[in-house]
Short mmCIF file of C-alpha atoms in Angstrom, two decimals:
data_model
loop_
_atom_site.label_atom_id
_atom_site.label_comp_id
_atom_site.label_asym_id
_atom_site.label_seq_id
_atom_site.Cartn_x
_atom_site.Cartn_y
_atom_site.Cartn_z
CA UNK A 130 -2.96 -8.13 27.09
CA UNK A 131 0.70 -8.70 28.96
CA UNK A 132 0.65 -9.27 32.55
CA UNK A 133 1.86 -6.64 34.65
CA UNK A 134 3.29 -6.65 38.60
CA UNK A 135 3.44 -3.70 40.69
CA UNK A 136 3.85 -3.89 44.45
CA UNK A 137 1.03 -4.39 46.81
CA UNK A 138 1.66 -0.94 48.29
CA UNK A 139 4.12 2.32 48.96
CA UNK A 140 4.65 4.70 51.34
CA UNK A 141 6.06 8.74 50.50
CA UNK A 142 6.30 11.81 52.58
CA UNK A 143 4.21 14.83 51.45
CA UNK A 144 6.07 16.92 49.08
CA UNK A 145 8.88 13.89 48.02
CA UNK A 146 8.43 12.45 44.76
CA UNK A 147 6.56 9.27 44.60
CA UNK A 148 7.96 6.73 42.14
CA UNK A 149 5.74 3.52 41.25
CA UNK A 150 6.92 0.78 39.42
CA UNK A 151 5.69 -1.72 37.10
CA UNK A 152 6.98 -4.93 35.43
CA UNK A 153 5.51 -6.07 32.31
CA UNK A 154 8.01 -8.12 31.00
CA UNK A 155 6.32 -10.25 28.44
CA UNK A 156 4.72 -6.82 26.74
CA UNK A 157 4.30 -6.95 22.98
CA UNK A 158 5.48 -4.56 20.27
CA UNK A 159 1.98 -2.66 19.56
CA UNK A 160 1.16 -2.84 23.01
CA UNK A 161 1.03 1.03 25.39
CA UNK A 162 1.64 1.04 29.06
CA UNK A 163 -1.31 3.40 30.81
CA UNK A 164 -1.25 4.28 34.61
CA UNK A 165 -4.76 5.17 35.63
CA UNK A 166 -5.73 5.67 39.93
CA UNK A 167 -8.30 5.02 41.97
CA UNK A 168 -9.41 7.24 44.50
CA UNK A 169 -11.12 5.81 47.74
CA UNK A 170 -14.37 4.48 45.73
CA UNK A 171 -14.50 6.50 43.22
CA UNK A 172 -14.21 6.09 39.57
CA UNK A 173 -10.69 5.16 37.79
CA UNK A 174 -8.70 8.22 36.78
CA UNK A 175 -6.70 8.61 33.45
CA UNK A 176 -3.03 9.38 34.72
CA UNK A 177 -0.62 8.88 31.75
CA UNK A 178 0.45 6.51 29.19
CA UNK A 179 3.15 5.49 27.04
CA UNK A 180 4.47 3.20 23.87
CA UNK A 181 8.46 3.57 24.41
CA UNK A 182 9.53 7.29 24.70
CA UNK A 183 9.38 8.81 28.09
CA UNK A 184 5.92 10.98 28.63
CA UNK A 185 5.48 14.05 30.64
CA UNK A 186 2.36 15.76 31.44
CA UNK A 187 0.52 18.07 34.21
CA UNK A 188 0.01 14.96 36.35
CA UNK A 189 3.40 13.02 36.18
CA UNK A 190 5.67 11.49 34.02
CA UNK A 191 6.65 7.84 33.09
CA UNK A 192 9.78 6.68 32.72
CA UNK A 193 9.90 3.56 30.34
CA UNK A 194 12.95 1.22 29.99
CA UNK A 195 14.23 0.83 26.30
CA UNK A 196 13.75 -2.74 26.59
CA UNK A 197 9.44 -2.11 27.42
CA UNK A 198 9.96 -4.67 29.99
CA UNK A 199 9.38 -2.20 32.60
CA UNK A 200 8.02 1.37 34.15
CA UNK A 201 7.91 3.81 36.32
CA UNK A 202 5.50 6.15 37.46
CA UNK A 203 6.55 9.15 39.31
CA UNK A 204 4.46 11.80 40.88
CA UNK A 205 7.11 14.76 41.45
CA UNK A 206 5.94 16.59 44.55
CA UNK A 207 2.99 14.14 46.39
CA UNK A 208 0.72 15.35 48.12
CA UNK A 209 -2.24 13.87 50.48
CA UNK A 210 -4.94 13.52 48.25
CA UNK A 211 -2.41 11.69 45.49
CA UNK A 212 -3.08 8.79 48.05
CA UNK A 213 -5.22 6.47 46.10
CA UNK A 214 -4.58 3.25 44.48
CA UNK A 215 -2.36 3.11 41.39
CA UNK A 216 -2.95 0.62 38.54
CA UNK A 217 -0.09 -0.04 35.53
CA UNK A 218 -2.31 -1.65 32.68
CA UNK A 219 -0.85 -2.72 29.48
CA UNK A 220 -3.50 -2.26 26.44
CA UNK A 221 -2.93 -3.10 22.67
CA UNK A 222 -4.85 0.24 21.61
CA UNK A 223 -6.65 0.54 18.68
CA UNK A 224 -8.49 -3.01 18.33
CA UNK A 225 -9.07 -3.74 21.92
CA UNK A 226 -12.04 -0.80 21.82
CA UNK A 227 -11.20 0.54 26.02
CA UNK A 228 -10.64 -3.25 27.50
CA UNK A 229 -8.50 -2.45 30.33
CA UNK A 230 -7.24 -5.20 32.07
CA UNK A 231 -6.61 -3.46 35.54
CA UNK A 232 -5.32 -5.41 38.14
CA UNK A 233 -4.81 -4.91 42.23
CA UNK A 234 -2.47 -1.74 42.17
CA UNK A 235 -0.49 -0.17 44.44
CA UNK A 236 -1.80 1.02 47.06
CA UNK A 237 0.48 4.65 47.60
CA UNK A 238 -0.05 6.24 51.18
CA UNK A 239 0.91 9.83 50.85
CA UNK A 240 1.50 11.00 54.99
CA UNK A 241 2.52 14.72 56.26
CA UNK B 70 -14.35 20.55 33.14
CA UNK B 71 -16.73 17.85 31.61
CA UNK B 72 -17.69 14.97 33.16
CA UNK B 73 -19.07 11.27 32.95
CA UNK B 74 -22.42 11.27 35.22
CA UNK B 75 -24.36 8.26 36.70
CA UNK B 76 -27.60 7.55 38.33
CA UNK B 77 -28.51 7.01 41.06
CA UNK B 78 -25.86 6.74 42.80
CA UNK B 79 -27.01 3.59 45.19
CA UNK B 80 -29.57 1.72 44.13
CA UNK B 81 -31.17 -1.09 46.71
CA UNK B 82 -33.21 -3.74 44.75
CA UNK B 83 -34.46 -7.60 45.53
CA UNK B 84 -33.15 -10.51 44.10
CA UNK B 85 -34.83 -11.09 40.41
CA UNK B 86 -35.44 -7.40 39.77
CA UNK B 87 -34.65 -5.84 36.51
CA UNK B 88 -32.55 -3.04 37.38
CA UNK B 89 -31.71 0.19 34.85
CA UNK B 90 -28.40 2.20 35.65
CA UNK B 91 -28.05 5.02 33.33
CA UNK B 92 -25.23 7.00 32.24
CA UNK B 93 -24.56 10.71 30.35
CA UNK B 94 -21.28 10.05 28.59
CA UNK B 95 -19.10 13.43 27.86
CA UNK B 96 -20.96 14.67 24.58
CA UNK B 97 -18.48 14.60 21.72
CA UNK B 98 -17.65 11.46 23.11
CA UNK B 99 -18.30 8.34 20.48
CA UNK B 100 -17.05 5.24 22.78
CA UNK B 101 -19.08 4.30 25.58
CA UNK B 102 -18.08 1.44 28.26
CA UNK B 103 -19.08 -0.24 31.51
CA UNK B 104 -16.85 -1.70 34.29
CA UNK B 105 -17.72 -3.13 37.22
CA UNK B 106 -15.86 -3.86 40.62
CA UNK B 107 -16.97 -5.80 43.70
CA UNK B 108 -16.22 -4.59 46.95
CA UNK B 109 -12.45 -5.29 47.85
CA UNK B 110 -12.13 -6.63 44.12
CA UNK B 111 -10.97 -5.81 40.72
CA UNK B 112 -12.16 -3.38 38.47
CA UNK B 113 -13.83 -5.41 35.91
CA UNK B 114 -14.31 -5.06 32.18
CA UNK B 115 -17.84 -5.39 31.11
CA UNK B 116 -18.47 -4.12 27.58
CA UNK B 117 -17.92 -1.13 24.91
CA UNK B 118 -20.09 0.52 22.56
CA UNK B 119 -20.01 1.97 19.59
CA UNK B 120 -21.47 3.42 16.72
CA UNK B 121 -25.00 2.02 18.34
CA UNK B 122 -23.57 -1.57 18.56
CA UNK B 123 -21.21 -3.52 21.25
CA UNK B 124 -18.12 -3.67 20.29
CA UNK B 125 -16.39 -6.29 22.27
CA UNK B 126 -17.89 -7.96 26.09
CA UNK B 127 -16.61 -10.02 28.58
CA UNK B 128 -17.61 -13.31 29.62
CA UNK B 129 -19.50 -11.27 32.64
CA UNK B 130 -21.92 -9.75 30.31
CA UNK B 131 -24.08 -12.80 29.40
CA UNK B 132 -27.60 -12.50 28.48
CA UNK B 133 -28.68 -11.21 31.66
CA UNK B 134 -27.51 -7.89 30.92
CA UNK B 135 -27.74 -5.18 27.88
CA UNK B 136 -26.61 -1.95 26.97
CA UNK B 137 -28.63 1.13 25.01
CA UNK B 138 -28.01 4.52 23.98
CA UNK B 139 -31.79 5.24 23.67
CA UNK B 140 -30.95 9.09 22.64
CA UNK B 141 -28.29 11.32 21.38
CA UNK B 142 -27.17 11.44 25.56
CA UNK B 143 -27.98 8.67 27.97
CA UNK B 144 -26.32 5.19 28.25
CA UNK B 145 -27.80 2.50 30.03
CA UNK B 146 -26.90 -0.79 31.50
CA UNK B 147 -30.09 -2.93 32.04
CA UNK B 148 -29.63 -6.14 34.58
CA UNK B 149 -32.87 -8.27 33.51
CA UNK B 150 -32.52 -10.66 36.68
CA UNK B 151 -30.41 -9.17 39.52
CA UNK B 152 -28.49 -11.81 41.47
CA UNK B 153 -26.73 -11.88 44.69
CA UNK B 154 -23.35 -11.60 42.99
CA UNK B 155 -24.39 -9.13 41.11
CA UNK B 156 -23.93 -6.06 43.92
CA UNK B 157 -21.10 -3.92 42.71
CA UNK B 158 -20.17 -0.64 42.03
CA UNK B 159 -20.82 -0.50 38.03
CA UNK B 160 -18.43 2.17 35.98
CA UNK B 161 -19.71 3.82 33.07
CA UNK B 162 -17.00 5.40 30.88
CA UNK B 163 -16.39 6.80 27.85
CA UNK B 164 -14.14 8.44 25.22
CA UNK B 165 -13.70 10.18 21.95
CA UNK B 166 -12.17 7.39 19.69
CA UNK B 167 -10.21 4.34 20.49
CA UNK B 168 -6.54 4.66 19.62
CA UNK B 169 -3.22 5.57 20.47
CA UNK B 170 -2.83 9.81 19.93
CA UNK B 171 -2.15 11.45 23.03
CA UNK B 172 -5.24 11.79 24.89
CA UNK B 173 -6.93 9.13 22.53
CA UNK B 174 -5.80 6.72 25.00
CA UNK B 175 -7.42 8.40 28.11
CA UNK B 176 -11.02 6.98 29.66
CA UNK B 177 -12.77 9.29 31.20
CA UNK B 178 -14.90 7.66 34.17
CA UNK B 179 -17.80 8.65 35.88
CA UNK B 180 -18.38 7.95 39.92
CA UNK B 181 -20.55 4.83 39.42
CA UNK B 182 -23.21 3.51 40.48
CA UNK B 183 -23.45 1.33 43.43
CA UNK B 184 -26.30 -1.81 43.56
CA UNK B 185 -27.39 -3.83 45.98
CA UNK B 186 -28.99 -6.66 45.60
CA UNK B 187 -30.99 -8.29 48.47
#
């Protein structure tokens, strides 16, 4: 799976839109982006996730760059419990039977 | 909404027991997984499971541990020697196919279980 580099943390005022980035520059044709969080302790969360077109859903959406080298997450209105860590994986799919590769995150601090 | 369960939550064991952690996966769900992630570490990739055989492991799982779906429901994870470095917080998962469709792609986790071993 391609490497991916987000930044060690973030900070966003309640209410503001938070907007994560990842770079995963050496990503492969057949290859999705996912964004999955991690609350406190607690068990990884499915966020989104992507091949090339932008995605939208009840969470957030993700913005991908027509070149795949990059992404962005963006939460449109954070609030305090979106604080959690934030992990940009990059997973081949269909033969790589739920391998995710996650790495340290960003850590997003959502204050009042 | 349905959910991934574990037990126990926290289990306390010695150094050299076997220890069980068990998992109900969501139940139309046909891929089943465990992660682990040391405190202040990674989330770690153990194996998958499917269609009552692994699928694919990481170098982590080596003989010392095993997987089961014993019935239609539970999952387990067995540790047959527990180690120091084996304390963790272990992840079961699961989903309703591997692939690419919209929510095909999403993992649904359950709150793990944590171990220490003394």
């Amino acid at each position: 799976d391609a490497k991916t580099t987000q930044p060690t943390s973030m900070d966003c005022a309640e209410g503001r839109a938070a907007n994560l980035p990842c770079n995963h520059s050496t990503i492969s044709g057949n290859e999705y982006v996912y964004w999955y969080r991690q609350i406190h302790s607690q068990g990884p969360q499915y966020i989104i996730h992507g091949l090339k077109n932008n995605e939208t859903n009840e969470m957030a959406s993700l913005i991908i760059t027509e070149d795949r080298k990059s992404s962005t997450l963006i939460l449109p209105h954070a609030t305090l419990r979106d604080t959690a860590v934030y992990y940009c994986i990059v997973n081949a799919g269909g033969t790589s039977y739920g391998k995710l590769t996650f790495g340290q995150g960003t850590i997003l601090t959502v204050h009042p | 909404e349905p959910e991934v369960t574990q037990t126990p939550s926290h289990q306390v064991t010695q150094m050299g027991q076997e220890v069980i952690l068990r998992c109900v996966p969501i139940s139309n769900h046909l891929y089943f997984y465990w992660y682990r992630q040391i405190l202040g570490q990674k989330v770690e990739f153990l194996v998958s499971f499917y269609n009552n055989e692994i699928s694919e492991k990481s170098e982590i799982f080596d003989d010392q541990f095993s997987v089961e779906r014993p019935d239609g429901s539970n999952f387990t994870l067995k540790i047959r020697s527990t180690k120091l470095e084996d304390s963790a917080m272990y992840f079961c998962a699961s989903n309703v196919r591997w692939g690419t469709l919209a929510k095909d792609g999403e993992l649904f986790f359950g709150e793990g279980s944590r171990l220490t071993v003394l």
